[in-house]
Amino acid sequence: MSGFTRDTKYYGDRLVYEPLESKWGRYHATHCGCGGDWLEAHAIPAGFTVLPRGRSGYYGLVGPGLTEGVDESALTTNALWEAVTGQPGAQSWYETVHVTCRSEESEAKRKAENDAYYAERRARAAAAKTDKATAAQIKYLVSLAEQVGKETFNVQYAKAVKGTTIKVRGPREKVETAAKRLTKATARKLISALVEPA
C-alpha cells in the first residue's frame, strides 16, 4: 500500500511517501502517456529523491510539497501528482502518517504474532491432511458426481488420492462411501477438480 510513513529502520527520522508502483504507473499512463518511466521521467527531475528501503526493492520518496515544507496534519500527494501527470493535483482529503516502531520489544512482538499466525495456518493445513472429509464436503461430492458422471468422478478421484494411502473408488462402490474415505484436503482437491470448467 502506498502512503506516508515514518520508519526509522529504513529512513531514519525522515517522513517519506512510499508509492505503489502499479498505481502511479497507471496514473502516468492515463494522464501523460509519454512512454517513459514515471519515476525517472518525471518525479526525479521534479526534485523528488528516491530512498531505497533496504534491499527489498521498495522505496520511499521525499521532496518539496510532498514531504518537505509541508504541514504534516494536511498531507496530500498533489505535488507528486502534478509532477507525474502534468496536471494540478486536486486531492482534497488529507492522509495520515503510518509510523512503524522498530524497537526490540515491538519487533519481538511482531515476530511472535507472525509466528503464531503461520503456526496456526500450518496446523490447520496439517490437520486437513488427516481429518476426515466433512458431511458438507461428502454431500457436495455426491451431487457433483451426479452432474459430471461416474467416469469423470472416478478419474478425478484417482488423481486427488494419488500419493496418499487412500484407495481409488472401487467398480461398484457407492460415491458416498468413497467420499467418506477422503480427508478434508483430498476432498477439497477433488471438489476443485470437478467444478473447474473443462
Coordinates of N, CA, C and O in Angstrom, one line a residue, residues 18 26 30 41 48 57 59 65 73-74 81 96 108 160 169-170:
E18 N 5.8 6.4 0.5 CA 6.0 5.1 -0.2 C 5.0 4.9 -1.3 O 3.8 4.7 -1.0
R26 N 0.0 3.6 -13.5 CA -1.3 3.7 -14.2 C -1.7 5.2 -14.3 O -2.2 5.6 -15.3
T30 N -2.2 6.9 -17.9 CA -3.5 7.5 -18.3 C -3.5 9.0 -18.6 O -4.1 9.5 -19.5
A41 N 11.3 9.7 -15.5 CA 11.0 10.8 -16.5 C 10.4 12.0 -15.8 O 10.5 13.1 -16.4
F48 N 12.2 15.2 -6.6 CA 12.0 14.2 -5.6 C 13.1 13.2 -5.6 O 13.8 12.9 -6.6
G57 N 13.6 -3.7 -2.7 CA 13.0 -3.2 -4.0 C 12.0 -2.1 -3.8 O 11.7 -1.4 -4.7
Y59 N 10.7 1.4 -2.0 CA 11.4 2.7 -1.7 C 10.4 3.8 -1.2 O 9.2 3.6 -1.3
G65 N 6.9 19.9 -1.3 CA 5.5 19.8 -1.5 C 4.9 18.4 -1.2 O 3.6 18.3 -1.1
S73 N -0.2 17.7 9.2 CA -1.6 17.5 9.5 C -2.5 17.6 8.3 O -3.7 17.4 8.3
A74 N -1.9 18.0 7.2 CA -2.6 18.2 5.9 C -1.9 17.7 4.7 O -1.6 18.4 3.8
W81 N 1.5 14.2 -7.9 CA 0.6 14.1 -9.0 C 0.9 15.1 -10.1 O 0.9 14.7 -11.3
T96 N -2.9 10.3 6.5 CA -2.3 10.1 7.8 C -0.9 9.6 7.6 O -0.5 9.0 6.6
A108 N 10.0 -7.9 18.4 CA 9.8 -9.3 19.0 C 8.4 -9.6 19.1 O 8.0 -10.7 18.8
A160 N -6.9 -37.2 -7.2 CA -6.9 -36.5 -5.9 C -6.2 -37.3 -4.8 O -5.6 -36.8 -3.9
R169 N -11.6 -45.4 -6.0 CA -13.0 -45.9 -5.9 C -13.1 -47.2 -6.6 O -12.7 -47.4 -7.7
G170 N -13.8 -48.2 -5.9 CA -14.0 -49.5 -6.4 C -15.1 -49.5 -7.5 O -15.9 -48.6 -7.6

